[in-house]
mmCIF file with all atom_site columns, C-alpha atoms and ligand atoms in Angstrom:
data_model
loop_
_atom_site.group_PDB
_atom_site.id
_atom_site.type_symbol
_atom_site.label_atom_id
_atom_site.label_alt_id
_atom_site.label_comp_id
_atom_site.label_asym_id
_atom_site.label_entity_id
_atom_site.label_seq_id
_atom_site.pdbx_PDB_ins_code
_atom_site.Cartn_x
_atom_site.Cartn_y
_atom_site.Cartn_z
_atom_site.occupancy
_atom_site.B_iso_or_equiv
_atom_site.pdbx_formal_charge
_atom_site.auth_seq_id
_atom_site.auth_comp_id
_atom_site.auth_asym_id
_atom_site.auth_atom_id
_atom_site.pdbx_PDB_model_num
ATOM   1   C CA  . MET A 1 1   ? 4.774   5.250   -29.364 1.00 89.00 ? 560  MET A CA  1
ATOM   2   C CA  . ASN A 1 2   ? 7.948   4.087   -27.887 1.00 95.00 ? 561  ASN A CA  1
ATOM   3   C CA  . VAL A 1 3   ? 8.465   3.859   -24.029 1.00 95.00 ? 562  VAL A CA  1
ATOM   4   C CA  . HIS A 1 4   ? 10.853  7.000   -23.949 1.00 97.00 ? 563  HIS A CA  1
ATOM   5   C CA  . GLN A 1 5   ? 8.025   8.856   -25.582 1.00 97.00 ? 564  GLN A CA  1
ATOM   6   C CA  . ALA A 1 6   ? 5.406   7.655   -23.117 1.00 97.00 ? 565  ALA A CA  1
ATOM   7   C CA  . ILE A 1 7   ? 7.634   8.586   -20.145 1.00 97.00 ? 566  ILE A CA  1
ATOM   8   C CA  . LYS A 1 8   ? 8.224   12.032  -21.705 1.00 96.00 ? 567  LYS A CA  1
ATOM   9   C CA  . THR A 1 9   ? 4.611   12.594  -22.499 1.00 96.00 ? 568  THR A CA  1
ATOM   10  C CA  . ARG A 1 10  ? 2.926   11.142  -19.243 1.00 98.00 ? 569  ARG A CA  1
ATOM   11  C CA  . ARG A 1 11  ? 1.387   13.891  -17.138 1.00 98.00 ? 570  ARG A CA  1
ATOM   12  C CA  . SER A 1 12  ? -0.572  13.954  -14.102 1.00 98.00 ? 571  SER A CA  1
ATOM   13  C CA  . ILE A 1 13  ? -3.986  14.610  -15.235 1.00 98.00 ? 572  ILE A CA  1
ATOM   14  C CA  . ARG A 1 14  ? -6.509  16.245  -12.935 1.00 98.00 ? 573  ARG A CA  1
ATOM   15  C CA  . SER A 1 15  ? -9.473  17.018  -15.232 1.00 98.00 ? 574  SER A CA  1
ATOM   16  C CA  . TYR A 1 16  ? -11.169 14.360  -17.299 1.00 98.00 ? 575  TYR A CA  1
ATOM   17  C CA  . LYS A 1 17  ? -14.227 14.079  -19.950 1.00 98.00 ? 576  LYS A CA  1
ATOM   18  C CA  . ALA A 1 18  ? -17.206 11.969  -19.259 1.00 96.00 ? 577  ALA A CA  1
ATOM   19  C CA  . GLU A 1 19  ? -16.657 9.791   -22.137 1.00 98.00 ? 578  GLU A CA  1
ATOM   20  C CA  . PRO A 1 20  ? -16.355 6.211   -21.156 1.00 98.00 ? 579  PRO A CA  1
ATOM   21  C CA  . VAL A 1 21  ? -13.091 4.411   -21.482 1.00 98.00 ? 580  VAL A CA  1
ATOM   22  C CA  . PRO A 1 22  ? -13.578 1.849   -24.088 1.00 98.00 ? 581  PRO A CA  1
ATOM   23  C CA  . GLU A 1 23  ? -13.131 -1.900  -22.733 1.00 98.00 ? 582  GLU A CA  1
ATOM   24  C CA  . GLU A 1 24  ? -10.251 -2.804  -24.743 1.00 98.00 ? 583  GLU A CA  1
ATOM   25  C CA  . LYS A 1 25  ? -8.128  0.323   -23.846 1.00 98.00 ? 584  LYS A CA  1
ATOM   26  C CA  . LEU A 1 26  ? -8.784  -0.613  -20.078 1.00 98.00 ? 585  LEU A CA  1
ATOM   27  C CA  . LYS A 1 27  ? -7.808  -4.064  -20.815 1.00 98.00 ? 586  LYS A CA  1
ATOM   28  C CA  . LYS A 1 28  ? -4.518  -2.841  -22.323 1.00 98.00 ? 587  LYS A CA  1
ATOM   29  C CA  . VAL A 1 29  ? -3.789  -0.808  -19.228 1.00 98.00 ? 588  VAL A CA  1
ATOM   30  C CA  . LEU A 1 30  ? -4.656  -3.351  -16.711 1.00 98.00 ? 589  LEU A CA  1
ATOM   31  C CA  . GLU A 1 31  ? -2.685  -6.141  -18.874 1.00 98.00 ? 590  GLU A CA  1
ATOM   32  C CA  . ALA A 1 32  ? 0.501   -3.592  -18.391 1.00 98.00 ? 591  ALA A CA  1
ATOM   33  C CA  . ALA A 1 33  ? 0.177   -4.235  -14.470 1.00 98.00 ? 592  ALA A CA  1
ATOM   34  C CA  . ARG A 1 34  ? -0.573  -7.940  -15.052 1.00 98.00 ? 593  ARG A CA  1
ATOM   35  C CA  . LEU A 1 35  ? 2.739   -8.083  -16.885 1.00 98.00 ? 594  LEU A CA  1
ATOM   36  C CA  . ALA A 1 36  ? 5.168   -5.944  -14.282 1.00 98.00 ? 595  ALA A CA  1
ATOM   37  C CA  . PRO A 1 37  ? 7.853   -7.576  -12.426 1.00 98.00 ? 596  PRO A CA  1
ATOM   38  C CA  . SER A 1 38  ? 7.191   -8.313  -8.639  1.00 98.00 ? 597  SER A CA  1
ATOM   39  C CA  . ALA A 1 39  ? 9.605   -9.775  -5.533  1.00 97.00 ? 598  ALA A CA  1
ATOM   40  C CA  . HIS A 1 40  ? 9.708   -13.479 -6.270  1.00 96.00 ? 599  HIS A CA  1
ATOM   41  C CA  . ASN A 1 41  ? 7.187   -12.798 -8.943  1.00 98.00 ? 600  ASN A CA  1
ATOM   42  C CA  . GLU A 1 42  ? 4.500   -13.323 -6.155  1.00 98.00 ? 601  GLU A CA  1
ATOM   43  C CA  . GLN A 1 43  ? 2.159   -10.945 -7.661  1.00 98.00 ? 602  GLN A CA  1
ATOM   44  C CA  . GLU A 1 44  ? 0.472   -10.225 -4.338  1.00 98.00 ? 603  GLU A CA  1
ATOM   45  C CA  . TRP A 1 45  ? -2.025  -7.467  -5.801  1.00 98.00 ? 604  TRP A CA  1
ATOM   46  C CA  . LYS A 1 46  ? -5.561  -6.924  -6.920  1.00 98.00 ? 605  LYS A CA  1
ATOM   47  C CA  . PHE A 1 47  ? -6.648  -4.060  -8.946  1.00 98.00 ? 606  PHE A CA  1
ATOM   48  C CA  . VAL A 1 48  ? -10.286 -3.019  -8.443  1.00 98.00 ? 607  VAL A CA  1
ATOM   49  C CA  . VAL A 1 49  ? -12.007 -1.233  -11.236 1.00 98.00 ? 608  VAL A CA  1
ATOM   50  C CA  . VAL A 1 50  ? -14.696 1.053   -10.058 1.00 98.00 ? 609  VAL A CA  1
ATOM   51  C CA  . ARG A 1 51  ? -17.084 2.409   -12.564 1.00 98.00 ? 610  ARG A CA  1
ATOM   52  C CA  . ASP A 1 52  ? -19.919 3.203   -10.456 1.00 98.00 ? 611  ASP A CA  1
ATOM   53  C CA  . ALA A 1 53  ? -20.625 6.795   -10.119 1.00 98.00 ? 612  ALA A CA  1
ATOM   54  C CA  . GLU A 1 54  ? -21.705 6.984   -6.407  1.00 98.00 ? 613  GLU A CA  1
ATOM   55  C CA  . ARG A 1 55  ? -18.596 4.655   -5.499  1.00 98.00 ? 614  ARG A CA  1
ATOM   56  C CA  . ARG A 1 56  ? -16.365 6.976   -7.380  1.00 98.00 ? 615  ARG A CA  1
ATOM   57  C CA  . GLU A 1 57  ? -17.858 10.041  -5.643  1.00 98.00 ? 616  GLU A CA  1
ATOM   58  C CA  . GLN A 1 58  ? -17.239 8.008   -2.238  1.00 98.00 ? 617  GLN A CA  1
ATOM   59  C CA  . LEU A 1 59  ? -13.573 7.454   -3.142  1.00 98.00 ? 618  LEU A CA  1
ATOM   60  C CA  . SER A 1 60  ? -13.033 11.074  -4.085  1.00 98.00 ? 619  SER A CA  1
ATOM   61  C CA  . GLU A 1 61  ? -14.605 11.901  -0.530  1.00 98.00 ? 620  GLU A CA  1
ATOM   62  C CA  . ALA A 1 62  ? -12.130 9.474   0.909   1.00 98.00 ? 621  ALA A CA  1
ATOM   63  C CA  . ALA A 1 63  ? -9.239  11.276  -0.436  1.00 98.00 ? 622  ALA A CA  1
ATOM   64  C CA  . GLY A 1 64  ? -10.527 14.769  -0.334  1.00 98.00 ? 623  GLY A CA  1
ATOM   65  C CA  . GLN A 1 65  ? -9.887  15.477  -3.640  1.00 98.00 ? 624  GLN A CA  1
ATOM   66  C CA  . GLY A 1 66  ? -12.772 16.153  -6.152  1.00 96.00 ? 625  GLY A CA  1
ATOM   67  C CA  . PHE A 1 67  ? -11.364 15.781  -9.553  1.00 98.00 ? 626  PHE A CA  1
ATOM   68  C CA  . ILE A 1 68  ? -11.011 11.940  -9.035  1.00 98.00 ? 627  ILE A CA  1
ATOM   69  C CA  . SER A 1 69  ? -14.403 11.300  -9.205  1.00 97.00 ? 628  SER A CA  1
ATOM   70  C CA  . GLU A 1 70  ? -14.435 13.206  -12.864 1.00 97.00 ? 629  GLU A CA  1
ATOM   71  C CA  . ALA A 1 71  ? -12.823 10.175  -14.459 1.00 98.00 ? 630  ALA A CA  1
ATOM   72  C CA  . PRO A 1 72  ? -15.019 7.498   -15.714 1.00 98.00 ? 631  PRO A CA  1
ATOM   73  C CA  . VAL A 1 73  ? -12.770 4.858   -14.156 1.00 98.00 ? 632  VAL A CA  1
ATOM   74  C CA  . ILE A 1 74  ? -10.789 4.615   -11.048 1.00 98.00 ? 633  ILE A CA  1
ATOM   75  C CA  . ILE A 1 75  ? -8.371  1.767   -10.495 1.00 99.00 ? 634  ILE A CA  1
ATOM   76  C CA  . VAL A 1 76  ? -7.659  1.003   -6.952  1.00 98.00 ? 635  VAL A CA  1
ATOM   77  C CA  . ALA A 1 77  ? -4.511  -0.820  -6.371  1.00 98.00 ? 636  ALA A CA  1
ATOM   78  C CA  . VAL A 1 78  ? -4.164  -2.994  -3.213  1.00 98.00 ? 637  VAL A CA  1
ATOM   79  C CA  . ALA A 1 79  ? -1.411  -4.828  -2.126  1.00 98.00 ? 638  ALA A CA  1
ATOM   80  C CA  . LEU A 1 80  ? -2.246  -8.317  -0.431  1.00 98.00 ? 639  LEU A CA  1
ATOM   81  C CA  . ASP A 1 81  ? 1.017   -9.112  1.925   1.00 97.00 ? 640  ASP A CA  1
ATOM   82  C CA  . PRO A 1 82  ? 2.128   -5.629  3.122   1.00 98.00 ? 641  PRO A CA  1
ATOM   83  C CA  . GLU A 1 83  ? 3.805   -7.109  6.006   1.00 96.00 ? 642  GLU A CA  1
ATOM   84  C CA  . GLU A 1 84  ? 6.510   -8.714  3.810   1.00 95.00 ? 643  GLU A CA  1
ATOM   85  C CA  . VAL A 1 85  ? 9.936   -6.958  3.950   1.00 96.00 ? 644  VAL A CA  1
ATOM   86  C CA  . MET A 1 86  ? 13.093  -7.772  1.734   1.00 95.00 ? 645  MET A CA  1
ATOM   87  C CA  . SER A 1 87  ? 16.543  -8.704  3.364   1.00 96.00 ? 646  SER A CA  1
ATOM   88  C CA  . SER A 1 88  ? 17.272  -4.710  2.493   1.00 96.00 ? 647  SER A CA  1
ATOM   89  C CA  . GLY A 1 89  ? 14.638  -3.602  4.925   1.00 96.00 ? 648  GLY A CA  1
ATOM   90  C CA  . VAL A 1 90  ? 12.495  -2.337  1.925   1.00 96.00 ? 649  VAL A CA  1
ATOM   91  C CA  . PRO A 1 91  ? 9.029   -3.453  1.908   1.00 97.00 ? 650  PRO A CA  1
ATOM   92  C CA  . ASN A 1 92  ? 8.018   -5.699  -1.192  1.00 97.00 ? 651  ASN A CA  1
ATOM   93  C CA  . TYR A 1 93  ? 4.437   -4.401  -1.562  1.00 98.00 ? 652  TYR A CA  1
ATOM   94  C CA  . ALA A 1 94  ? 5.277   -0.462  -2.180  1.00 97.00 ? 653  ALA A CA  1
ATOM   95  C CA  . ILE A 1 95  ? 7.852   -1.392  -4.865  1.00 98.00 ? 654  ILE A CA  1
ATOM   96  C CA  . ASP A 1 96  ? 5.600   -4.096  -6.457  1.00 98.00 ? 655  ASP A CA  1
ATOM   97  C CA  . LEU A 1 97  ? 2.602   -1.910  -6.546  1.00 98.00 ? 656  LEU A CA  1
ATOM   98  C CA  . ALA A 1 98  ? 4.625   1.152   -8.116  1.00 98.00 ? 657  ALA A CA  1
ATOM   99  C CA  . ILE A 1 99  ? 6.035   -0.651  -10.776 1.00 98.00 ? 658  ILE A CA  1
ATOM   100 C CA  . ALA A 1 100 ? 2.544   -1.981  -11.762 1.00 98.00 ? 659  ALA A CA  1
ATOM   101 C CA  . VAL A 1 101 ? 0.766   1.312   -11.246 1.00 98.00 ? 660  VAL A CA  1
ATOM   102 C CA  . ASP A 1 102 ? 3.784   3.106   -13.375 1.00 98.00 ? 661  ASP A CA  1
ATOM   103 C CA  . HIS A 1 103 ? 3.190   0.590   -15.981 1.00 98.00 ? 662  HIS A CA  1
ATOM   104 C CA  . MET A 1 104 ? -0.365  1.425   -16.066 1.00 98.00 ? 663  MET A CA  1
ATOM   105 C CA  . THR A 1 105 ? 0.345   4.960   -16.383 1.00 98.00 ? 664  THR A CA  1
ATOM   106 C CA  . LEU A 1 106 ? 2.652   4.535   -19.493 1.00 98.00 ? 665  LEU A CA  1
ATOM   107 C CA  . ALA A 1 107 ? 0.252   2.293   -21.089 1.00 98.00 ? 666  ALA A CA  1
ATOM   108 C CA  . ALA A 1 108 ? -2.609  4.590   -20.645 1.00 98.00 ? 667  ALA A CA  1
ATOM   109 C CA  . VAL A 1 109 ? -0.507  7.447   -22.235 1.00 98.00 ? 668  VAL A CA  1
ATOM   110 C CA  . GLU A 1 110 ? -0.091  5.132   -25.351 1.00 98.00 ? 669  GLU A CA  1
ATOM   111 C CA  . GLU A 1 111 ? -3.963  4.551   -25.314 1.00 98.00 ? 670  GLU A CA  1
ATOM   112 C CA  . GLY A 1 112 ? -4.418  8.203   -25.407 1.00 98.00 ? 671  GLY A CA  1
ATOM   113 C CA  . LEU A 1 113 ? -5.688  8.102   -21.697 1.00 98.00 ? 672  LEU A CA  1
ATOM   114 C CA  . GLY A 1 114 ? -4.730  10.233  -18.671 1.00 98.00 ? 673  GLY A CA  1
ATOM   115 C CA  . THR A 1 115 ? -4.051  9.231   -15.249 1.00 98.00 ? 674  THR A CA  1
ATOM   116 C CA  . CYS A 1 116 ? -2.966  10.648  -11.989 1.00 98.00 ? 675  CYS A CA  1
ATOM   117 C CA  . TRP A 1 117 ? -1.148  9.006   -9.041  1.00 98.00 ? 676  TRP A CA  1
ATOM   118 C CA  . VAL A 1 118 ? -3.350  9.547   -5.795  1.00 98.00 ? 677  VAL A CA  1
ATOM   119 C CA  . GLY A 1 119 ? -1.595  8.520   -2.681  1.00 98.00 ? 678  GLY A CA  1
ATOM   120 C CA  . ALA A 1 120 ? -3.048  10.811  -0.357  1.00 98.00 ? 679  ALA A CA  1
ATOM   121 C CA  . PHE A 1 121 ? -6.369  9.210   1.024   1.00 98.00 ? 680  PHE A CA  1
ATOM   122 C CA  . SER A 1 122 ? -8.072  7.677   4.077   1.00 98.00 ? 681  SER A CA  1
ATOM   123 C CA  . GLN A 1 123 ? -6.859  3.918   4.121   1.00 98.00 ? 682  GLN A CA  1
ATOM   124 C CA  . GLU A 1 124 ? -10.017 3.196   6.234   1.00 98.00 ? 683  GLU A CA  1
ATOM   125 C CA  . LYS A 1 125 ? -12.598 5.082   3.951   1.00 98.00 ? 684  LYS A CA  1
ATOM   126 C CA  . VAL A 1 126 ? -11.559 3.533   1.224   1.00 98.00 ? 685  VAL A CA  1
ATOM   127 C CA  . LYS A 1 127 ? -11.503 0.013   2.291   1.00 98.00 ? 686  LYS A CA  1
ATOM   128 C CA  . LYS A 1 128 ? -14.892 0.364   3.662   1.00 98.00 ? 687  LYS A CA  1
ATOM   129 C CA  . VAL A 1 129 ? -16.235 1.767   0.126   1.00 98.00 ? 688  VAL A CA  1
ATOM   130 C CA  . LEU A 1 130 ? -14.802 -1.000  -1.474  1.00 98.00 ? 689  LEU A CA  1
ATOM   131 C CA  . GLY A 1 131 ? -14.991 -4.059  0.983   1.00 98.00 ? 690  GLY A CA  1
ATOM   132 C CA  . ILE A 1 132 ? -11.243 -4.373  1.084   1.00 98.00 ? 691  ILE A CA  1
ATOM   133 C CA  . PRO A 1 133 ? -10.027 -6.641  4.101   1.00 98.00 ? 692  PRO A CA  1
ATOM   134 C CA  . GLU A 1 134 ? -8.483  -5.000  6.879   1.00 98.00 ? 693  GLU A CA  1
ATOM   135 C CA  . ARG A 1 135 ? -5.220  -7.143  6.548   1.00 98.00 ? 694  ARG A CA  1
ATOM   136 C CA  . TYR A 1 136 ? -4.643  -5.628  3.196   1.00 98.00 ? 695  TYR A CA  1
ATOM   137 C CA  . LYS A 1 137 ? -3.209  -2.250  1.933   1.00 98.00 ? 696  LYS A CA  1
ATOM   138 C CA  . VAL A 1 138 ? -4.722  0.115   -0.460  1.00 98.00 ? 697  VAL A CA  1
ATOM   139 C CA  . VAL A 1 139 ? -1.621  1.894   -2.208  1.00 98.00 ? 698  VAL A CA  1
ATOM   140 C CA  . VAL A 1 140 ? -3.056  4.067   -4.691  1.00 98.00 ? 699  VAL A CA  1
ATOM   141 C CA  . LEU A 1 141 ? -6.060  5.454   -6.555  1.00 98.00 ? 700  LEU A CA  1
ATOM   142 C CA  . LEU A 1 142 ? -5.472  5.709   -9.979  1.00 98.00 ? 701  LEU A CA  1
ATOM   143 C CA  . PRO A 1 143 ? -8.173  7.782   -11.766 1.00 98.00 ? 702  PRO A CA  1
ATOM   144 C CA  . LEU A 1 144 ? -8.247  7.130   -15.634 1.00 98.00 ? 703  LEU A CA  1
ATOM   145 C CA  . GLY A 1 145 ? -10.109 8.626   -18.817 1.00 98.00 ? 704  GLY A CA  1
ATOM   146 C CA  . PHE A 1 146 ? -9.733  10.952  -21.535 1.00 98.00 ? 705  PHE A CA  1
ATOM   147 C CA  . PRO A 1 147 ? -7.854  14.287  -20.469 1.00 98.00 ? 706  PRO A CA  1
ATOM   148 C CA  . ALA A 1 148 ? -10.194 17.259  -20.408 1.00 98.00 ? 707  ALA A CA  1
ATOM   149 C CA  . ASP A 1 149 ? -6.786  19.583  -20.067 1.00 95.00 ? 708  ASP A CA  1
ATOM   150 C CA  . LYS A 1 150 ? -3.201  19.399  -21.367 1.00 96.00 ? 709  LYS A CA  1
ATOM   151 C CA  . PRO A 1 151 ? -0.736  20.136  -18.662 1.00 97.00 ? 710  PRO A CA  1
ATOM   152 C CA  . GLY A 1 152 ? 2.718   21.193  -19.422 1.00 95.00 ? 711  GLY A CA  1
ATOM   153 C CA  . PRO A 1 153 ? 5.750   19.225  -18.109 1.00 95.00 ? 712  PRO A CA  1
ATOM   154 C CA  . LYS A 1 154 ? 6.837   19.848  -14.495 1.00 96.00 ? 713  LYS A CA  1
ATOM   155 C CA  . SER A 1 155 ? 10.409  20.662  -13.687 1.00 97.00 ? 714  SER A CA  1
ATOM   156 C CA  . ARG A 1 156 ? 12.524  17.851  -12.682 1.00 98.00 ? 715  ARG A CA  1
ATOM   157 C CA  . LYS A 1 157 ? 16.031  18.027  -10.871 1.00 98.00 ? 716  LYS A CA  1
ATOM   158 C CA  . ASN A 1 158 ? 19.083  17.692  -13.561 1.00 98.00 ? 717  ASN A CA  1
ATOM   159 C CA  . LEU A 1 159 ? 20.930  14.462  -13.888 1.00 97.00 ? 718  LEU A CA  1
ATOM   160 C CA  . GLU A 1 160 ? 24.143  16.062  -12.132 1.00 97.00 ? 719  GLU A CA  1
ATOM   161 C CA  . GLU A 1 161 ? 22.040  16.755  -8.926  1.00 97.00 ? 720  GLU A CA  1
ATOM   162 C CA  . ILE A 1 162 ? 20.793  13.076  -8.746  1.00 98.00 ? 721  ILE A CA  1
ATOM   163 C CA  . VAL A 1 163 ? 23.370  11.044  -9.985  1.00 98.00 ? 722  VAL A CA  1
ATOM   164 C CA  . CYS A 1 164 ? 26.819  10.302  -8.254  1.00 98.00 ? 723  CYS A CA  1
ATOM   165 C CA  . ASP A 1 165 ? 29.841  8.680   -10.077 1.00 97.00 ? 724  ASP A CA  1
ATOM   166 C CA  . GLU A 1 166 ? 31.295  5.433   -8.207  1.00 97.00 ? 725  GLU A CA  1
ATOM   167 C CA  . ASN A 1 167 ? 30.825  7.038   -4.863  1.00 97.00 ? 726  ASN A CA  1
ATOM   168 C CA  . TYR A 1 168 ? 27.984  8.898   -2.741  1.00 97.00 ? 727  TYR A CA  1
ATOM   169 C CA  . TYR A 1 169 ? 28.671  12.473  -2.672  1.00 96.00 ? 728  TYR A CA  1
HETATM 170 C C1  . LIG B 2 .   ? 3.465   8.491   -4.661  1.00 65.96 ? 2060 LIG B C1  1
HETATM 171 C C2  . LIG B 2 .   ? 2.503   9.373   -5.328  1.00 65.96 ? 2060 LIG B C2  1
HETATM 172 C C3  . LIG B 2 .   ? 1.315   10.244  -4.564  1.00 65.96 ? 2060 LIG B C3  1
HETATM 173 C C4  . LIG B 2 .   ? 0.886   11.131  -5.340  1.00 65.96 ? 2060 LIG B C4  1
HETATM 174 N N1  . LIG B 2 .   ? -0.177  11.647  -4.957  1.00 65.96 ? 2060 LIG B N1  1
HETATM 175 C C5  . LIG B 2 .   ? -1.190  12.322  -5.358  1.00 65.96 ? 2060 LIG B C5  1
HETATM 176 C C6  . LIG B 2 .   ? -2.228  13.003  -4.670  1.00 65.96 ? 2060 LIG B C6  1
HETATM 177 O O1  . LIG B 2 .   ? -2.763  12.402  -3.879  1.00 65.96 ? 2060 LIG B O1  1
HETATM 178 N N2  . LIG B 2 .   ? -3.035  13.891  -5.453  1.00 65.96 ? 2060 LIG B N2  1
HETATM 179 C C7  . LIG B 2 .   ? -2.216  14.490  -6.597  1.00 65.96 ? 2060 LIG B C7  1
HETATM 180 O O2  . LIG B 2 .   ? -3.433  15.231  -7.281  1.00 65.96 ? 2060 LIG B O2  1
HETATM 181 N N3  . LIG B 2 .   ? -1.562  14.046  -7.080  1.00 65.96 ? 2060 LIG B N3  1
HETATM 182 C C8  . LIG B 2 .   ? -0.677  13.226  -6.552  1.00 65.96 ? 2060 LIG B C8  1
HETATM 183 N N4  . LIG B 2 .   ? 0.585   12.734  -7.097  1.00 65.96 ? 2060 LIG B N4  1
HETATM 184 C C9  . LIG B 2 .   ? 1.001   13.151  -8.488  1.00 65.96 ? 2060 LIG B C9  1
HETATM 185 C C10 . LIG B 2 .   ? 2.253   14.130  -8.115  1.00 65.96 ? 2060 LIG B C10 1
HETATM 186 O O3  . LIG B 2 .   ? 1.916   15.461  -7.571  1.00 65.96 ? 2060 LIG B O3  1
HETATM 187 C C11 . LIG B 2 .   ? 2.981   14.483  -9.503  1.00 65.96 ? 2060 LIG B C11 1
HETATM 188 O O4  . LIG B 2 .   ? 3.252   13.154  -9.988  1.00 65.96 ? 2060 LIG B O4  1
HETATM 189 C C12 . LIG B 2 .   ? 3.964   15.277  -9.750  1.00 65.96 ? 2060 LIG B C12 1
HETATM 190 O O5  . LIG B 2 .   ? 3.656   16.586  -9.237  1.00 65.96 ? 2060 LIG B O5  1
HETATM 191 C C13 . LIG B 2 .   ? 4.812   15.559  -10.731 1.00 65.96 ? 2060 LIG B C13 1
HETATM 192 O O6  . LIG B 2 .   ? 3.952   15.954  -11.903 1.00 65.96 ? 2060 LIG B O6  1
HETATM 193 P P1  . LIG B 2 .   ? 3.930   15.155  -13.228 1.00 65.96 ? 2060 LIG B P1  1
HETATM 194 O O7  . LIG B 2 .   ? 3.158   13.640  -12.702 1.00 65.96 ? 2060 LIG B O7  1
HETATM 195 O O8  . LIG B 2 .   ? 2.683   15.655  -13.860 1.00 65.96 ? 2060 LIG B O8  1
HETATM 196 O O9  . LIG B 2 .   ? 4.793   14.763  -13.813 1.00 65.96 ? 2060 LIG B O9  1
HETATM 197 C C14 . LIG B 2 .   ? 1.252   11.655  -6.359  1.00 65.96 ? 2060 LIG B C14 1
HETATM 198 C C15 . LIG B 2 .   ? 2.437   11.449  -7.139  1.00 65.96 ? 2060 LIG B C15 1
HETATM 199 C C16 . LIG B 2 .   ? 3.213   10.046  -6.559  1.00 65.96 ? 2060 LIG B C16 1
HETATM 200 C C17 . LIG B 2 .   ? 4.097   9.407   -7.160  1.00 65.96 ? 2060 LIG B C17 1
#
């Protein structure tokens, strides 16, 4: 599978089989995050791999989204330097973590696995469940597992709507 095929095939998966994720597949997904670029190559991130059923349930509750605990693995992406801002005014951490997590979503497709970005959750509750220090920022919960459904593609804006030639208009 090439990158374009992975990009076209990826869907947000909200239903998972109970079948465990083989360790070598999980490792490939995590390796994709490890190789992601980051500002100044600082790699100020941690990825907490949660397999324990009770903890997955607690994370689901922290997000108020029941489907999350169905996945046999939840990868929790944590930014270790959430205060740093680039000269552009854009915070590093959101970009760094977004790229790393997107790498994982695409690597998962190649492994026949599904994921879903979960950005809506209680920061405090997730930190409490996993013992994450207050000064860090939890950016994404990423359920990972074999998909139990096959959603079709969601619509996207046309290129003409989102691309400008030379000037902004
Ligand atoms: C930053 C971000 C936050 C998201 N948060 C959630 C979420 O909390 N729960 C959820 O079910 N999906 C969430 N999604 C998934 C989006 O709803 C989904 O990507 C979008 O509808 C397009 O569908 P597709 O991923 O299948 O192409 C999030 C996606 C992104 C990029």
